[in-house]
Amino acid sequence: SALYILGRPQTPPLMPTRIGDLDDEVLLEMIAKPLAESDIASAVAFKRCSRRFKNLATKPVADAVKSTNENWRAAAASIGSDLCPGAAKIRGELGRNEVLKTLDLSGKKIDDEGAAAIAGALRGNAVLTHLDLGNNGIRHQGAAAIAEALRGNGVLTNLDLGWNEIGDEGVEALAFALRVNGVLTILNLCDNDLGDEGEGVIRDAVSGRVG
């Protein structure tokens, strides 16, 4: 019989269907494709669970990985030629990893222009969780570009910007980003050019955060 709420007939809720009972097209639309688009790292693990899941998830995962890695290759191209330590590091990591989750670019002469290129890749990133940009001569322009990327990034949890040349202006941009970014838990700004104002702004931005 129908259920009634405020005089309106309601269809009884359907019993949950077991995943094994779903046909491949439904399973692909419900799980494999959205997962690949939202969290590539989880989708890769999902792809490895069983032959059926692998068959379903292979293409959407490959498409998502390709799109993300193209962003990183574009960032490498913007940083410089293969002779540039930062560009070479990105290309090397992409060659060794199906999914790039950690990237150490410390001491790779990135500077502000390179930081802006990295920021562009971060905007479309759904995988990278740890990024080290320490000791790269990054100033307020590079910090501002990274800050803008952080405003729309929901994955990166650990960012090292230590041993750069970021002053109060760059720190203010980062602090503003942290007010809307609830994912980043570790931000290293040691040995930069912070004054009392910059230290106060960043302290206020992280006040009450866990991490």
PDB file of C-alpha atoms in Angstrom:
ATOM      1  CA  SER A   1       0.000   0.000   0.000  1.00  0.00           C
ATOM      2  CA  ALA A   2       1.070   3.602  -0.581  1.00  0.00           C
ATOM      3  CA  LEU A   3       2.403   5.768   2.217  1.00  0.00           C
ATOM      4  CA  TYR A   4       0.729   9.112   2.917  1.00  0.00           C
ATOM      5  CA  ILE A   5       2.466  12.240   4.195  1.00  0.00           C
ATOM      6  CA  LEU A   6       0.324  15.366   4.544  1.00  0.00           C
ATOM      7  CA  GLY A   7      -2.345  13.682   2.421  1.00  0.00           C
ATOM      8  CA  ARG A   8      -0.032  12.961  -0.513  1.00  0.00           C
ATOM      9  CA  PRO A   9       0.659   9.388  -1.584  1.00  0.00           C
ATOM     10  CA  GLN A  10       4.315   8.461  -1.493  1.00  0.00           C
ATOM     11  CA  THR A  11       5.987   5.529  -3.167  1.00  0.00           C
ATOM     12  CA  PRO A  12       7.566   3.206  -0.615  1.00  0.00           C
ATOM     13  CA  PRO A  13      11.364   3.436  -0.645  1.00  0.00           C
ATOM     14  CA  LEU A  14      13.080   0.803  -2.717  1.00  0.00           C
ATOM     15  CA  MET A  15      15.224  -1.735  -0.962  1.00  0.00           C
ATOM     16  CA  PRO A  16      18.931  -1.125  -1.605  1.00  0.00           C
ATOM     17  CA  THR A  17      20.317  -3.132  -4.492  1.00  0.00           C
ATOM     18  CA  ARG A  18      23.480  -5.125  -4.076  1.00  0.00           C
ATOM     19  CA  ILE A  19      26.367  -3.962  -6.253  1.00  0.00           C
ATOM     20  CA  GLY A  20      26.642  -7.435  -7.688  1.00  0.00           C
ATOM     21  CA  ASP A  21      23.089  -7.208  -9.002  1.00  0.00           C
ATOM     22  CA  LEU A  22      23.689  -4.039 -11.020  1.00  0.00           C
ATOM     23  CA  ASP A  23      24.464  -4.291 -14.698  1.00  0.00           C
ATOM     24  CA  ASP A  24      27.738  -2.861 -15.934  1.00  0.00           C
ATOM     25  CA  GLU A  25      26.302   0.337 -17.446  1.00  0.00           C
ATOM     26  CA  VAL A  26      24.499   1.256 -14.215  1.00  0.00           C
ATOM     27  CA  LEU A  27      27.552   0.447 -12.118  1.00  0.00           C
ATOM     28  CA  LEU A  28      29.757   2.552 -14.367  1.00  0.00           C
ATOM     29  CA  GLU A  29      27.454   5.569 -14.092  1.00  0.00           C
ATOM     30  CA  MET A  30      26.922   5.183 -10.345  1.00  0.00           C
ATOM     31  CA  ILE A  31      30.454   4.429  -9.176  1.00  0.00           C
ATOM     32  CA  ALA A  32      33.308   4.143 -11.628  1.00  0.00           C
ATOM     33  CA  LYS A  33      32.928   7.367 -13.609  1.00  0.00           C
ATOM     34  CA  PRO A  34      32.138   9.767 -10.706  1.00  0.00           C
ATOM     35  CA  LEU A  35      34.897   8.214  -8.604  1.00  0.00           C
ATOM     36  CA  ALA A  36      37.483   8.594 -11.328  1.00  0.00           C
ATOM     37  CA  GLU A  37      36.521  12.227 -11.848  1.00  0.00           C
ATOM     38  CA  SER A  38      36.533  13.156  -8.167  1.00  0.00           C
ATOM     39  CA  ASP A  39      39.354  11.116  -6.627  1.00  0.00           C
ATOM     40  CA  ILE A  40      41.790   9.482  -9.030  1.00  0.00           C
ATOM     41  CA  ALA A  41      43.853   7.823  -6.302  1.00  0.00           C
ATOM     42  CA  SER A  42      40.789   6.041  -4.878  1.00  0.00           C
ATOM     43  CA  ALA A  43      39.620   5.156  -8.354  1.00  0.00           C
ATOM     44  CA  VAL A  44      42.938   3.505  -9.154  1.00  0.00           C
ATOM     45  CA  ALA A  45      42.595   1.389  -6.011  1.00  0.00           C
ATOM     46  CA  PHE A  46      38.979   0.648  -6.963  1.00  0.00           C
ATOM     47  CA  LYS A  47      40.144  -0.414 -10.415  1.00  0.00           C
ATOM     48  CA  ARG A  48      42.419  -3.003  -8.825  1.00  0.00           C
ATOM     49  CA  CYS A  49      39.706  -4.590  -6.648  1.00  0.00           C
ATOM     50  CA  SER A  50      38.345  -7.059  -9.169  1.00  0.00           C
ATOM     51  CA  ARG A  51      38.360  -7.836 -12.864  1.00  0.00           C
ATOM     52  CA  ARG A  52      34.846  -6.451 -13.278  1.00  0.00           C
ATOM     53  CA  PHE A  53      35.708  -3.154 -11.600  1.00  0.00           C
ATOM     54  CA  LYS A  54      38.949  -2.953 -13.548  1.00  0.00           C
ATOM     55  CA  ASN A  55      37.097  -3.282 -16.838  1.00  0.00           C
ATOM     56  CA  LEU A  56      34.600  -0.595 -15.820  1.00  0.00           C
ATOM     57  CA  ALA A  57      37.038   1.878 -14.307  1.00  0.00           C
ATOM     58  CA  THR A  58      39.970   1.579 -16.703  1.00  0.00           C
ATOM     59  CA  LYS A  59      38.836   4.191 -19.237  1.00  0.00           C
ATOM     60  CA  PRO A  60      37.449   6.859 -16.864  1.00  0.00           C
ATOM     61  CA  VAL A  61      40.501   6.504 -14.634  1.00  0.00           C
ATOM     62  CA  ALA A  62      42.851   6.724 -17.612  1.00  0.00           C
ATOM     63  CA  ASP A  63      41.047   9.828 -18.886  1.00  0.00           C
ATOM     64  CA  ALA A  64      41.194  11.512 -15.476  1.00  0.00           C
ATOM     65  CA  VAL A  65      44.867  10.634 -14.950  1.00  0.00           C
ATOM     66  CA  LYS A  66      45.715  11.873 -18.444  1.00  0.00           C
ATOM     67  CA  SER A  67      43.972  15.197 -17.849  1.00  0.00           C
ATOM     68  CA  THR A  68      45.704  15.729 -14.497  1.00  0.00           C
ATOM     69  CA  ASN A  69      49.125  14.761 -15.806  1.00  0.00           C
ATOM     70  CA  GLU A  70      48.709  17.049 -18.812  1.00  0.00           C
ATOM     71  CA  ASN A  71      48.305  19.918 -16.339  1.00  0.00           C
ATOM     72  CA  TRP A  72      51.572  18.947 -14.650  1.00  0.00           C
ATOM     73  CA  ARG A  73      53.392  18.655 -17.985  1.00  0.00           C
ATOM     74  CA  ALA A  74      52.105  22.104 -18.900  1.00  0.00           C
ATOM     75  CA  ALA A  75      53.472  23.385 -15.594  1.00  0.00           C
ATOM     76  CA  ALA A  76      56.843  21.759 -16.343  1.00  0.00           C
ATOM     77  CA  ALA A  77      56.891  23.397 -19.766  1.00  0.00           C
ATOM     78  CA  SER A  78      56.171  26.785 -18.190  1.00  0.00           C
ATOM     79  CA  ILE A  79      58.960  26.357 -15.654  1.00  0.00           C
ATOM     80  CA  GLY A  80      61.561  25.737 -18.332  1.00  0.00           C
ATOM     81  CA  SER A  81      63.349  23.228 -20.512  1.00  0.00           C
ATOM     82  CA  ASP A  82      64.444  19.732 -19.541  1.00  0.00           C
ATOM     83  CA  LEU A  83      67.644  21.302 -18.218  1.00  0.00           C
ATOM     84  CA  CYS A  84      65.646  23.127 -15.536  1.00  0.00           C
ATOM     85  CA  PRO A  85      65.762  21.081 -12.296  1.00  0.00           C
ATOM     86  CA  GLY A  86      62.096  21.758 -11.507  1.00  0.00           C
ATOM     87  CA  ALA A  87      60.798  20.806 -14.936  1.00  0.00           C
ATOM     88  CA  ALA A  88      62.954  17.683 -15.040  1.00  0.00           C
ATOM     89  CA  LYS A  89      61.730  16.651 -11.583  1.00  0.00           C
ATOM     90  CA  ILE A  90      58.065  16.906 -12.577  1.00  0.00           C
ATOM     91  CA  ARG A  91      58.587  14.922 -15.770  1.00  0.00           C
ATOM     92  CA  GLY A  92      60.598  12.291 -13.897  1.00  0.00           C
ATOM     93  CA  GLU A  93      57.911  11.837 -11.251  1.00  0.00           C
ATOM     94  CA  LEU A  94      55.202  11.529 -13.909  1.00  0.00           C
ATOM     95  CA  GLY A  95      57.249   8.820 -15.602  1.00  0.00           C
ATOM     96  CA  ARG A  96      57.533   6.803 -12.385  1.00  0.00           C
ATOM     97  CA  ASN A  97      53.998   7.158 -10.991  1.00  0.00           C
ATOM     98  CA  GLU A  98      50.577   6.392 -12.409  1.00  0.00           C
ATOM     99  CA  VAL A  99      49.137   8.909  -9.960  1.00  0.00           C
ATOM    100  CA  LEU A 100      51.226  11.781  -8.633  1.00  0.00           C
ATOM    101  CA  LYS A 101      50.404  12.169  -4.919  1.00  0.00           C
ATOM    102  CA  THR A 102      53.660  13.658  -3.575  1.00  0.00           C
ATOM    103  CA  LEU A 103      55.956  16.142  -5.300  1.00  0.00           C
ATOM    104  CA  ASP A 104      59.225  17.446  -3.860  1.00  0.00           C
ATOM    105  CA  LEU A 105      60.473  20.475  -5.794  1.00  0.00           C
ATOM    106  CA  SER A 106      62.587  21.926  -2.992  1.00  0.00           C
ATOM    107  CA  GLY A 107      65.723  23.714  -4.129  1.00  0.00           C
ATOM    108  CA  LYS A 108      64.816  23.436  -7.824  1.00  0.00           C
ATOM    109  CA  LYS A 109      65.073  27.143  -8.729  1.00  0.00           C
ATOM    110  CA  ILE A 110      61.318  27.498  -9.254  1.00  0.00           C
ATOM    111  CA  ASP A 111      61.018  31.225  -8.327  1.00  0.00           C
ATOM    112  CA  ASP A 112      57.783  33.220  -8.773  1.00  0.00           C
ATOM    113  CA  GLU A 113      57.215  32.283 -12.399  1.00  0.00           C
ATOM    114  CA  GLY A 114      57.547  28.592 -11.637  1.00  0.00           C
ATOM    115  CA  ALA A 115      55.317  28.904  -8.589  1.00  0.00           C
ATOM    116  CA  ALA A 116      52.618  30.423 -10.798  1.00  0.00           C
ATOM    117  CA  ALA A 117      52.926  27.465 -13.179  1.00  0.00           C
ATOM    118  CA  ILE A 118      52.639  25.017 -10.277  1.00  0.00           C
ATOM    119  CA  ALA A 119      49.592  26.929  -9.062  1.00  0.00           C
ATOM    120  CA  GLY A 120      47.932  26.413 -12.434  1.00  0.00           C
ATOM    121  CA  ALA A 121      48.399  22.651 -12.117  1.00  0.00           C
ATOM    122  CA  LEU A 122      47.070  22.684  -8.565  1.00  0.00           C
ATOM    123  CA  ARG A 123      43.788  24.234  -9.683  1.00  0.00           C
ATOM    124  CA  GLY A 124      42.932  21.122 -11.695  1.00  0.00           C
ATOM    125  CA  ASN A 125      44.536  18.673  -9.289  1.00  0.00           C
ATOM    126  CA  ALA A 126      42.462  15.962  -7.635  1.00  0.00           C
ATOM    127  CA  VAL A 127      45.321  13.820  -6.350  1.00  0.00           C
ATOM    128  CA  LEU A 128      48.406  15.614  -5.026  1.00  0.00           C
ATOM    129  CA  THR A 129      48.401  15.755  -1.214  1.00  0.00           C
ATOM    130  CA  HIS A 130      51.998  16.794  -0.418  1.00  0.00           C
ATOM    131  CA  LEU A 131      53.919  19.560  -2.189  1.00  0.00           C
ATOM    132  CA  ASP A 132      57.365  20.832  -1.199  1.00  0.00           C
ATOM    133  CA  LEU A 133      58.363  24.175  -2.747  1.00  0.00           C
ATOM    134  CA  GLY A 134      60.956  25.061  -0.122  1.00  0.00           C
ATOM    135  CA  ASN A 135      64.141  26.998  -0.925  1.00  0.00           C
ATOM    136  CA  ASN A 136      63.057  28.251  -4.348  1.00  0.00           C
ATOM    137  CA  GLY A 137      63.332  32.026  -4.144  1.00  0.00           C
ATOM    138  CA  ILE A 138      59.543  32.408  -4.132  1.00  0.00           C
ATOM    139  CA  ARG A 139      58.340  35.906  -3.241  1.00  0.00           C
ATOM    140  CA  HIS A 140      54.925  37.477  -2.782  1.00  0.00           C
ATOM    141  CA  GLN A 141      53.863  37.047  -6.441  1.00  0.00           C
ATOM    142  CA  GLY A 142      54.460  33.304  -6.331  1.00  0.00           C
ATOM    143  CA  ALA A 143      52.841  33.006  -2.917  1.00  0.00           C
ATOM    144  CA  ALA A 144      49.774  34.873  -4.186  1.00  0.00           C
ATOM    145  CA  ALA A 145      49.455  32.483  -7.136  1.00  0.00           C
ATOM    146  CA  ILE A 146      49.703  29.469  -4.821  1.00  0.00           C
ATOM    147  CA  ALA A 147      47.158  31.074  -2.499  1.00  0.00           C
ATOM    148  CA  GLU A 148      44.665  31.548  -5.322  1.00  0.00           C
ATOM    149  CA  ALA A 149      45.037  27.871  -6.241  1.00  0.00           C
ATOM    150  CA  LEU A 150      44.481  26.825  -2.623  1.00  0.00           C
ATOM    151  CA  ARG A 151      41.111  28.568  -2.609  1.00  0.00           C
ATOM    152  CA  GLY A 152      39.773  25.987  -5.062  1.00  0.00           C
ATOM    153  CA  ASN A 153      41.841  22.956  -4.049  1.00  0.00           C
ATOM    154  CA  GLY A 154      40.229  20.336  -1.827  1.00  0.00           C
ATOM    155  CA  VAL A 155      43.002  17.727  -1.796  1.00  0.00           C
ATOM    156  CA  LEU A 156      46.378  19.184  -0.812  1.00  0.00           C
ATOM    157  CA  THR A 157      47.019  18.642   2.904  1.00  0.00           C
ATOM    158  CA  ASN A 158      50.721  19.446   3.264  1.00  0.00           C
ATOM    159  CA  LEU A 159      52.466  22.464   1.699  1.00  0.00           C
ATOM    160  CA  ASP A 160      56.069  23.437   2.396  1.00  0.00           C
ATOM    161  CA  LEU A 161      56.995  27.020   1.489  1.00  0.00           C
ATOM    162  CA  GLY A 162      59.884  27.303   3.943  1.00  0.00           C
ATOM    163  CA  TRP A 163      63.217  28.966   3.168  1.00  0.00           C
ATOM    164  CA  ASN A 164      61.786  31.286   0.512  1.00  0.00           C
ATOM    165  CA  GLU A 165      61.500  35.080   0.366  1.00  0.00           C
ATOM    166  CA  ILE A 166      57.796  35.482   1.117  1.00  0.00           C
ATOM    167  CA  GLY A 167      56.962  38.675   2.948  1.00  0.00           C
ATOM    168  CA  ASP A 168      53.847  39.982   4.632  1.00  0.00           C
ATOM    169  CA  GLU A 169      52.031  40.641   1.349  1.00  0.00           C
ATOM    170  CA  GLY A 170      52.383  37.028   0.223  1.00  0.00           C
ATOM    171  CA  VAL A 171      51.479  35.713   3.654  1.00  0.00           C
ATOM    172  CA  GLU A 172      48.313  37.814   3.697  1.00  0.00           C
ATOM    173  CA  ALA A 173      47.237  36.165   0.432  1.00  0.00           C
ATOM    174  CA  LEU A 174      47.898  32.720   1.916  1.00  0.00           C
ATOM    175  CA  ALA A 175      45.988  33.608   5.071  1.00  0.00           C
ATOM    176  CA  PHE A 176      43.000  34.744   3.017  1.00  0.00           C
ATOM    177  CA  ALA A 177      43.049  31.419   1.141  1.00  0.00           C
ATOM    178  CA  LEU A 178      43.186  29.431   4.370  1.00  0.00           C
ATOM    179  CA  ARG A 179      39.923  31.000   5.496  1.00  0.00           C
ATOM    180  CA  VAL A 180      38.097  29.133   2.715  1.00  0.00           C
ATOM    181  CA  ASN A 181      40.357  26.081   2.449  1.00  0.00           C
ATOM    182  CA  GLY A 182      39.499  23.569   5.136  1.00  0.00           C
ATOM    183  CA  VAL A 183      41.732  20.755   3.870  1.00  0.00           C
ATOM    184  CA  LEU A 184      45.310  22.008   4.234  1.00  0.00           C
ATOM    185  CA  THR A 185      46.584  20.932   7.648  1.00  0.00           C
ATOM    186  CA  ILE A 186      50.335  21.603   7.405  1.00  0.00           C
ATOM    187  CA  LEU A 187      51.810  24.847   6.035  1.00  0.00           C
ATOM    188  CA  ASN A 188      55.510  25.499   6.567  1.00  0.00           C
ATOM    189  CA  LEU A 189      56.540  29.143   6.296  1.00  0.00           C
ATOM    190  CA  CYS A 190      59.722  29.055   8.364  1.00  0.00           C
ATOM    191  CA  ASP A 191      62.683  31.223   7.328  1.00  0.00           C
ATOM    192  CA  ASN A 192      60.732  33.606   5.128  1.00  0.00           C
ATOM    193  CA  ASP A 193      60.593  37.402   5.344  1.00  0.00           C
ATOM    194  CA  LEU A 194      57.584  37.621   7.648  1.00  0.00           C
ATOM    195  CA  GLY A 195      57.195  40.680   9.813  1.00  0.00           C
ATOM    196  CA  ASP A 196      55.024  41.019  12.906  1.00  0.00           C
ATOM    197  CA  GLU A 197      51.999  41.827  10.766  1.00  0.00           C
ATOM    198  CA  GLY A 198      52.441  38.769   8.579  1.00  0.00           C
ATOM    199  CA  GLU A 199      52.922  36.486  11.546  1.00  0.00           C
ATOM    200  CA  GLY A 200      49.777  37.863  13.162  1.00  0.00           C
ATOM    201  CA  VAL A 201      47.684  37.447  10.011  1.00  0.00           C
ATOM    202  CA  ILE A 202      48.706  33.836   9.448  1.00  0.00           C
ATOM    203  CA  ARG A 203      48.266  33.037  13.146  1.00  0.00           C
ATOM    204  CA  ASP A 204      44.712  34.393  13.040  1.00  0.00           C
ATOM    205  CA  ALA A 205      43.960  32.398   9.875  1.00  0.00           C
ATOM    206  CA  VAL A 206      44.984  29.069  11.406  1.00  0.00           C
ATOM    207  CA  SER A 207      43.531  29.744  14.854  1.00  0.00           C
ATOM    208  CA  GLY A 208      41.230  26.923  15.869  1.00  0.00           C
ATOM    209  CA  ARG A 209      42.236  24.657  12.983  1.00  0.00           C
ATOM    210  CA  VAL A 210      43.165  21.048  13.620  1.00  0.00           C
ATOM    211  CA  GLY A 211      46.604  20.069  12.262  1.00  0.00           C
TER     212      GLY A 211
END
